[in-house]
């Protein structure tokens, strides 16, 4: 399969980049967040922001981080280890015409979490092995004091995944199912 054979198109829902097209991968390595679910996520947590730093730990196409920047966040750190997805992220960042607002780390989430020094106001998690990965990642981010006191954590999982009510000091504050996806919001 060629790289160009697996690209499908979506868009930025709202904000400065609203309506601009986004590329994403359709396949086994990523699970694209639909425009409808993306809009619902940001309506739950924003919908707009007055600055801040976002961490998109399993970035896929970068769609969620780009949406966050479009809606007012200042800087996004995107983490993706899949090479095909990295190419799509770079193309999507180029579309924003503001590449300085984004940093792509081409490595595993575990490696980044062990070395990250920034703090984050918004964390986006959509890992391949949801429950265990989310709990581990959020515990590590808290242990390393990488979350601001006003952090909002968005976890996107399959609707059958049950996340705990508390992960460290983070508390599950909202949860909603959209088709096959479940969105869980955690805050301090």
mmCIF file of C-alpha atoms in Angstrom:
data_model
loop_
_atom_site.group_PDB
_atom_site.id
_atom_site.type_symbol
_atom_site.label_atom_id
_atom_site.label_comp_id
_atom_site.label_asym_id
_atom_site.label_seq_id
_atom_site.Cartn_x
_atom_site.Cartn_y
_atom_site.Cartn_z
ATOM 1 C CA UNK A 1 0.000 0.000 0.000
ATOM 2 C CA UNK A 2 1.341 3.408 -0.944
ATOM 3 C CA UNK A 3 1.290 6.402 1.419
ATOM 4 C CA UNK A 4 -1.042 8.322 -0.900
ATOM 5 C CA UNK A 5 -3.520 5.412 -0.983
ATOM 6 C CA UNK A 6 -4.420 5.715 2.689
ATOM 7 C CA UNK A 7 -5.147 9.421 3.100
ATOM 8 C CA UNK A 8 -8.696 10.585 3.797
ATOM 9 C CA UNK A 9 -9.790 14.181 4.341
ATOM 10 C CA UNK A 10 -11.327 16.011 7.297
ATOM 11 C CA UNK A 11 -11.361 19.668 8.373
ATOM 12 C CA UNK A 12 -10.659 22.044 11.240
ATOM 13 C CA UNK A 13 -14.047 22.637 12.845
ATOM 14 C CA UNK A 14 -13.697 26.151 14.302
ATOM 15 C CA UNK A 15 -11.369 29.000 15.231
ATOM 16 C CA UNK A 16 -8.583 30.667 13.238
ATOM 17 C CA UNK A 17 -8.149 27.663 10.933
ATOM 18 C CA UNK A 18 -11.872 26.791 10.812
ATOM 19 C CA UNK A 19 -12.942 25.070 7.600
ATOM 20 C CA UNK A 20 -9.407 24.311 6.427
ATOM 21 C CA UNK A 21 -8.887 20.747 5.185
ATOM 22 C CA UNK A 22 -6.927 18.196 7.215
ATOM 23 C CA UNK A 23 -5.401 14.969 6.020
ATOM 24 C CA UNK A 24 -5.539 11.856 8.133
ATOM 25 C CA UNK A 25 -4.686 8.195 7.866
ATOM 26 C CA UNK A 26 -7.314 5.545 7.534
ATOM 27 C CA UNK A 27 -5.956 2.265 8.721
ATOM 28 C CA UNK A 28 -4.899 0.112 11.616
ATOM 29 C CA UNK A 29 -2.312 2.482 13.097
ATOM 30 C CA UNK A 30 -4.626 5.454 13.665
ATOM 31 C CA UNK A 31 -8.290 5.949 14.515
ATOM 32 C CA UNK A 32 -9.287 9.385 13.173
ATOM 33 C CA UNK A 33 -11.530 11.555 15.343
ATOM 34 C CA UNK A 34 -14.512 12.597 13.238
ATOM 35 C CA UNK A 35 -15.342 16.280 12.811
ATOM 36 C CA UNK A 36 -18.556 15.716 14.805
ATOM 37 C CA UNK A 37 -16.704 14.173 17.778
ATOM 38 C CA UNK A 38 -13.948 16.799 17.567
ATOM 39 C CA UNK A 39 -16.546 19.586 17.704
ATOM 40 C CA UNK A 40 -18.251 17.902 20.656
ATOM 41 C CA UNK A 41 -14.949 17.537 22.544
ATOM 42 C CA UNK A 42 -14.148 21.230 22.228
ATOM 43 C CA UNK A 43 -17.697 22.256 23.132
ATOM 44 C CA UNK A 44 -17.260 20.205 26.339
ATOM 45 C CA UNK A 45 -13.948 21.809 27.316
ATOM 46 C CA UNK A 46 -13.915 25.290 25.779
ATOM 47 C CA UNK A 47 -14.932 25.899 23.184
ATOM 48 C CA UNK A 48 -12.202 28.556 22.951
ATOM 49 C CA UNK A 49 -9.046 29.250 24.971
ATOM 50 C CA UNK A 50 -7.009 32.235 26.083
ATOM 51 C CA UNK A 51 -3.575 30.719 25.541
ATOM 52 C CA UNK A 52 -1.835 27.730 27.067
ATOM 53 C CA UNK A 53 0.138 24.651 26.101
ATOM 54 C CA UNK A 54 -1.378 21.463 24.722
ATOM 55 C CA UNK A 55 0.113 17.958 24.733
ATOM 56 C CA UNK A 56 -1.254 15.551 22.116
ATOM 57 C CA UNK A 57 0.415 12.325 23.211
ATOM 58 C CA UNK A 58 -0.773 9.954 20.458
ATOM 59 C CA UNK A 59 -1.237 12.579 17.768
ATOM 60 C CA UNK A 60 -2.302 10.452 14.774
ATOM 61 C CA UNK A 61 -2.998 13.181 12.204
ATOM 62 C CA UNK A 62 -2.511 16.047 14.658
ATOM 63 C CA UNK A 63 -6.139 17.025 14.163
ATOM 64 C CA UNK A 64 -6.960 17.564 17.863
ATOM 65 C CA UNK A 65 -3.846 19.629 18.613
ATOM 66 C CA UNK A 66 -4.413 21.744 15.507
ATOM 67 C CA UNK A 67 -8.023 22.293 16.583
ATOM 68 C CA UNK A 68 -6.799 23.404 20.048
ATOM 69 C CA UNK A 69 -4.365 25.922 18.504
ATOM 70 C CA UNK A 70 -7.080 27.098 16.114
ATOM 71 C CA UNK A 71 -9.285 27.779 19.160
ATOM 72 C CA UNK A 72 -6.698 29.835 21.044
ATOM 73 C CA UNK A 73 -4.008 27.645 22.626
ATOM 74 C CA UNK A 74 -0.487 29.062 22.153
ATOM 75 C CA UNK A 75 1.671 25.998 21.556
ATOM 76 C CA UNK A 76 1.202 22.274 20.881
ATOM 77 C CA UNK A 77 3.573 19.392 21.505
ATOM 78 C CA UNK A 78 2.538 16.472 19.293
ATOM 79 C CA UNK A 79 3.928 12.994 19.892
ATOM 80 C CA UNK A 80 3.709 10.283 17.228
ATOM 81 C CA UNK A 81 5.924 7.283 16.557
ATOM 82 C CA UNK A 82 4.255 6.040 13.340
ATOM 83 C CA UNK A 83 6.197 7.327 10.306
ATOM 84 C CA UNK A 84 3.215 7.605 7.957
ATOM 85 C CA UNK A 85 1.270 9.530 10.599
ATOM 86 C CA UNK A 86 4.264 11.832 11.150
ATOM 87 C CA UNK A 87 4.167 12.809 7.452
ATOM 88 C CA UNK A 88 0.459 13.607 7.681
ATOM 89 C CA UNK A 89 1.033 15.706 10.827
ATOM 90 C CA UNK A 90 3.762 17.706 9.083
ATOM 91 C CA UNK A 91 1.461 18.384 6.111
ATOM 92 C CA UNK A 92 -1.358 19.439 8.439
ATOM 93 C CA UNK A 93 0.951 21.755 10.392
ATOM 94 C CA UNK A 94 2.085 23.314 7.109
ATOM 95 C CA UNK A 95 -1.582 24.028 6.284
ATOM 96 C CA UNK A 96 -1.859 26.259 9.390
ATOM 97 C CA UNK A 97 0.852 28.607 8.075
ATOM 98 C CA UNK A 98 1.977 28.930 11.726
ATOM 99 C CA UNK A 99 4.480 26.088 12.156
ATOM 100 C CA UNK A 100 6.167 27.870 15.075
ATOM 101 C CA UNK A 101 3.142 27.002 17.233
ATOM 102 C CA UNK A 102 3.761 23.266 16.851
ATOM 103 C CA UNK A 103 6.493 20.814 17.800
ATOM 104 C CA UNK A 104 6.381 17.212 16.568
ATOM 105 C CA UNK A 105 8.352 14.614 18.510
ATOM 106 C CA UNK A 106 8.874 11.479 16.436
ATOM 107 C CA UNK A 107 9.071 8.920 19.232
ATOM 108 C CA UNK A 108 7.039 6.884 21.674
ATOM 109 C CA UNK A 109 4.890 8.490 24.346
ATOM 110 C CA UNK A 110 6.858 6.694 27.057
ATOM 111 C CA UNK A 111 10.135 8.214 25.890
ATOM 112 C CA UNK A 112 8.650 11.704 25.751
ATOM 113 C CA UNK A 113 7.032 11.410 29.189
ATOM 114 C CA UNK A 114 10.342 10.380 30.704
ATOM 115 C CA UNK A 115 12.062 13.519 29.377
ATOM 116 C CA UNK A 116 9.441 16.258 28.992
ATOM 117 C CA UNK A 117 10.134 19.430 30.957
ATOM 118 C CA UNK A 118 7.161 21.654 30.038
ATOM 119 C CA UNK A 119 3.845 21.887 31.882
ATOM 120 C CA UNK A 120 0.538 21.547 30.046
ATOM 121 C CA UNK A 121 -2.899 23.145 30.324
ATOM 122 C CA UNK A 122 -4.593 20.668 27.981
ATOM 123 C CA UNK A 123 -3.688 17.011 27.466
ATOM 124 C CA UNK A 124 -5.182 14.941 24.634
ATOM 125 C CA UNK A 125 -4.975 11.152 24.932
ATOM 126 C CA UNK A 126 -6.188 8.652 22.345
ATOM 127 C CA UNK A 127 -3.794 5.717 22.815
ATOM 128 C CA UNK A 128 -4.015 2.345 21.073
ATOM 129 C CA UNK A 129 -4.334 0.412 24.365
ATOM 130 C CA UNK A 130 -6.606 2.816 26.129
ATOM 131 C CA UNK A 131 -7.221 2.048 29.792
ATOM 132 C CA UNK A 132 -3.783 0.907 30.906
ATOM 133 C CA UNK A 133 -1.981 3.479 28.760
ATOM 134 C CA UNK A 134 -4.119 6.397 29.929
ATOM 135 C CA UNK A 135 -3.725 5.554 33.616
ATOM 136 C CA UNK A 136 0.068 5.086 33.281
ATOM 137 C CA UNK A 137 0.519 8.284 31.245
ATOM 138 C CA UNK A 138 -1.540 10.448 33.588
ATOM 139 C CA UNK A 139 0.157 9.051 36.699
ATOM 140 C CA UNK A 140 3.568 9.792 35.182
ATOM 141 C CA UNK A 141 2.577 13.332 34.137
ATOM 142 C CA UNK A 142 1.416 13.970 37.716
ATOM 143 C CA UNK A 143 4.525 12.405 39.285
ATOM 144 C CA UNK A 144 6.718 14.655 37.129
ATOM 145 C CA UNK A 145 4.522 17.698 37.895
ATOM 146 C CA UNK A 146 3.848 18.379 34.205
ATOM 147 C CA UNK A 147 0.172 19.379 34.578
ATOM 148 C CA UNK A 148 -0.963 22.894 35.506
ATOM 149 C CA UNK A 149 -3.479 23.267 38.329
ATOM 150 C CA UNK A 150 -6.172 24.148 35.755
ATOM 151 C CA UNK A 151 -5.366 21.281 33.392
ATOM 152 C CA UNK A 152 -8.081 19.646 31.335
ATOM 153 C CA UNK A 153 -7.395 16.088 30.170
ATOM 154 C CA UNK A 154 -9.386 14.669 27.264
ATOM 155 C CA UNK A 155 -9.348 10.888 26.799
ATOM 156 C CA UNK A 156 -10.850 9.376 23.660
ATOM 157 C CA UNK A 157 -11.496 5.638 23.822
ATOM 158 C CA UNK A 158 -13.689 2.942 22.377
ATOM 159 C CA UNK A 159 -17.138 3.173 23.996
ATOM 160 C CA UNK A 160 -16.555 -0.132 25.820
ATOM 161 C CA UNK A 161 -13.509 1.110 27.764
ATOM 162 C CA UNK A 162 -14.191 1.947 31.413
ATOM 163 C CA UNK A 163 -11.781 4.456 32.920
ATOM 164 C CA UNK A 164 -11.512 4.997 36.693
ATOM 165 C CA UNK A 165 -13.232 7.933 38.442
ATOM 166 C CA UNK A 166 -9.843 9.087 39.761
ATOM 167 C CA UNK A 167 -6.325 8.828 38.350
ATOM 168 C CA UNK A 168 -3.988 10.177 40.987
ATOM 169 C CA UNK A 169 -5.415 13.594 41.879
ATOM 170 C CA UNK A 170 -7.304 13.889 38.592
ATOM 171 C CA UNK A 171 -11.056 13.414 38.780
ATOM 172 C CA UNK A 172 -13.397 12.279 36.012
ATOM 173 C CA UNK A 173 -15.718 15.276 35.602
ATOM 174 C CA UNK A 174 -17.602 14.493 32.380
ATOM 175 C CA UNK A 175 -18.120 11.557 30.071
ATOM 176 C CA UNK A 176 -20.122 11.193 26.880
ATOM 177 C CA UNK A 177 -20.459 8.559 24.154
ATOM 178 C CA UNK A 178 -20.596 9.469 20.467
ATOM 179 C CA UNK A 179 -21.218 6.425 18.278
ATOM 180 C CA UNK A 180 -18.266 4.083 18.840
ATOM 181 C CA UNK A 181 -16.204 6.689 20.739
ATOM 182 C CA UNK A 182 -16.307 7.676 24.394
ATOM 183 C CA UNK A 183 -14.935 11.013 25.581
ATOM 184 C CA UNK A 184 -13.798 11.257 29.219
ATOM 185 C CA UNK A 185 -12.734 14.574 30.758
ATOM 186 C CA UNK A 186 -10.464 14.735 33.834
ATOM 187 C CA UNK A 187 -9.582 17.777 35.945
ATOM 188 C CA UNK A 188 -7.939 18.464 39.333
#
